[in-house]
Amino acid sequence: DADVTQTPRNRITKTGKRIMLECSQTKGHDRMYWYRQDPGLGLRLIYYSFDVKDINKGEISDGYSVSRQAQAKFSLSLESAIPNQTALYFCATSVGQGHGYTFGSGTRLTVV
Amino acid sequence: QKEVEQNSGPLSVPEGAIASLNCTYSDRGSQSFFWYRQYSGKSPELIMSIYSNGDKEDGRFTAQLNKASQYVSLLIRDSQPSDSATYLCAVPNSGGSNYKLTFGKGTLLTVNP
């Protein structure tokens, strides 16, 4: 099993629908992150969490919300999806200062 | 906003050549630096980390860091077609416990057989 698991892998949804992307990890890391990746724009941080009670906005949090249900689970929600939220979404974990991230396999989301 | 800059490429090299990928960053206080490889449609994979000025070698990969010039590079020796991917430079914010990485937009490398 993968260390960082994202579900679903692919999703097509309609404008205005609420959608949740899920991330779970078995690495035991406290720090979890949600990024989106768009061609030409790179990886941009949406939200991050350092423990269950510590959730922080990233550079592009508008239109998104998150929930840290447990140390191992961090979900991203689009309250009312719009087409410009079509992107590849990655969850990542880290053990902390001075360490890199481990990424999940990604969720390709298309909003039509 | 901390910035991490990379040439977008594409960088095209023949098989067996040395590929050189460059990255500059704006946060002078950054202490650790990372290179990720990302195949098309896949997730980024950490391939190198470097913390001190100078070179760090791992197999065919060498990371080079110059903190005074705020410059980090990745050299790939004996490039193989399987090295064809986008390479992302990542730099953390400096100071405090608010640890998060800023990524460059990546350099697309193509290794031609």
mmCIF file of C-alpha atoms in Angstrom, chain A residues 31 33 35 37 40-43 45 48 50 56 59 88 90 94 96-105 108, chain B residues 1 32 34 36 38 41-46 51 88 92-105:
data_model
loop_
_atom_site.group_PDB
_atom_site.id
_atom_site.type_symbol
_atom_site.label_atom_id
_atom_site.label_comp_id
_atom_site.label_asym_id
_atom_site.label_seq_id
_atom_site.Cartn_x
_atom_site.Cartn_y
_atom_site.Cartn_z
ATOM 1 C CA ARG A 31 2.357 17.797 8.787
ATOM 2 C CA TYR A 33 -0.461 19.769 2.824
ATOM 3 C CA TYR A 35 -1.403 21.639 -3.411
ATOM 4 C CA GLN A 37 -0.873 21.927 -10.010
ATOM 5 C CA GLY A 40 2.521 26.848 -16.449
ATOM 6 C CA LEU A 41 1.684 27.737 -12.846
ATOM 7 C CA GLY A 42 3.405 24.939 -10.988
ATOM 8 C CA LEU A 43 2.449 23.679 -7.548
ATOM 9 C CA LEU A 45 -0.305 25.640 -1.727
ATOM 10 C CA TYR A 48 -1.708 22.960 5.350
ATOM 11 C CA PHE A 50 0.604 20.716 11.451
ATOM 12 C CA ASN A 56 -3.607 27.188 7.988
ATOM 13 C CA GLU A 59 -1.655 31.132 -1.037
ATOM 14 C CA LEU A 88 -4.295 18.088 -10.580
ATOM 15 C CA PHE A 90 -1.762 16.619 -4.571
ATOM 16 C CA SER A 94 6.333 15.893 5.957
ATOM 17 C CA GLY A 96 8.981 18.706 9.560
ATOM 18 C CA GLN A 97 11.759 21.252 9.456
ATOM 19 C CA GLY A 98 14.533 20.426 7.043
ATOM 20 C CA HIS A 99 12.753 17.537 5.382
ATOM 21 C CA GLY A 100 11.111 17.144 2.030
ATOM 22 C CA TYR A 101 7.583 16.046 1.301
ATOM 23 C CA THR A 102 6.128 12.703 0.372
ATOM 24 C CA PHE A 103 3.378 13.152 -2.197
ATOM 25 C CA GLY A 104 0.266 11.136 -2.844
ATOM 26 C CA SER A 105 -0.541 9.939 -6.353
ATOM 27 C CA ARG A 108 -7.222 14.776 -11.427
ATOM 28 C CA GLN B 1 5.984 36.035 -1.345
ATOM 29 C CA SER B 32 17.495 23.210 2.947
ATOM 30 C CA PHE B 34 15.201 19.841 -2.627
ATOM 31 C CA TYR B 36 11.947 16.515 -7.259
ATOM 32 C CA GLN B 38 7.913 14.418 -11.921
ATOM 33 C CA GLY B 41 0.702 12.811 -14.978
ATOM 34 C CA LYS B 42 2.497 11.411 -11.922
ATOM 35 C CA SER B 43 3.339 12.802 -8.520
ATOM 36 C CA PRO B 44 6.639 14.518 -7.666
ATOM 37 C CA GLU B 45 9.328 12.219 -6.299
ATOM 38 C CA LEU B 46 12.130 13.491 -4.071
ATOM 39 C CA TYR B 51 21.823 21.626 3.060
ATOM 40 C CA LEU B 88 11.117 20.777 -9.651
ATOM 41 C CA PRO B 92 11.323 26.049 2.431
ATOM 42 C CA ASN B 93 10.461 29.316 4.101
ATOM 43 C CA SER B 94 13.067 30.370 6.598
ATOM 44 C CA GLY B 95 12.566 30.772 10.302
ATOM 45 C CA GLY B 96 9.984 29.580 12.772
ATOM 46 C CA SER B 97 7.979 26.397 12.785
ATOM 47 C CA ASN B 98 5.696 27.402 9.918
ATOM 48 C CA TYR B 99 7.405 24.957 7.597
ATOM 49 C CA LYS B 100 6.255 24.773 4.003
ATOM 50 C CA LEU B 101 7.933 24.406 0.633
ATOM 51 C CA THR B 102 7.721 26.773 -2.291
ATOM 52 C CA PHE B 103 8.202 25.052 -5.629
ATOM 53 C CA GLY B 104 9.600 26.385 -8.846
ATOM 54 C CA LYS B 105 7.492 25.846 -11.947
#
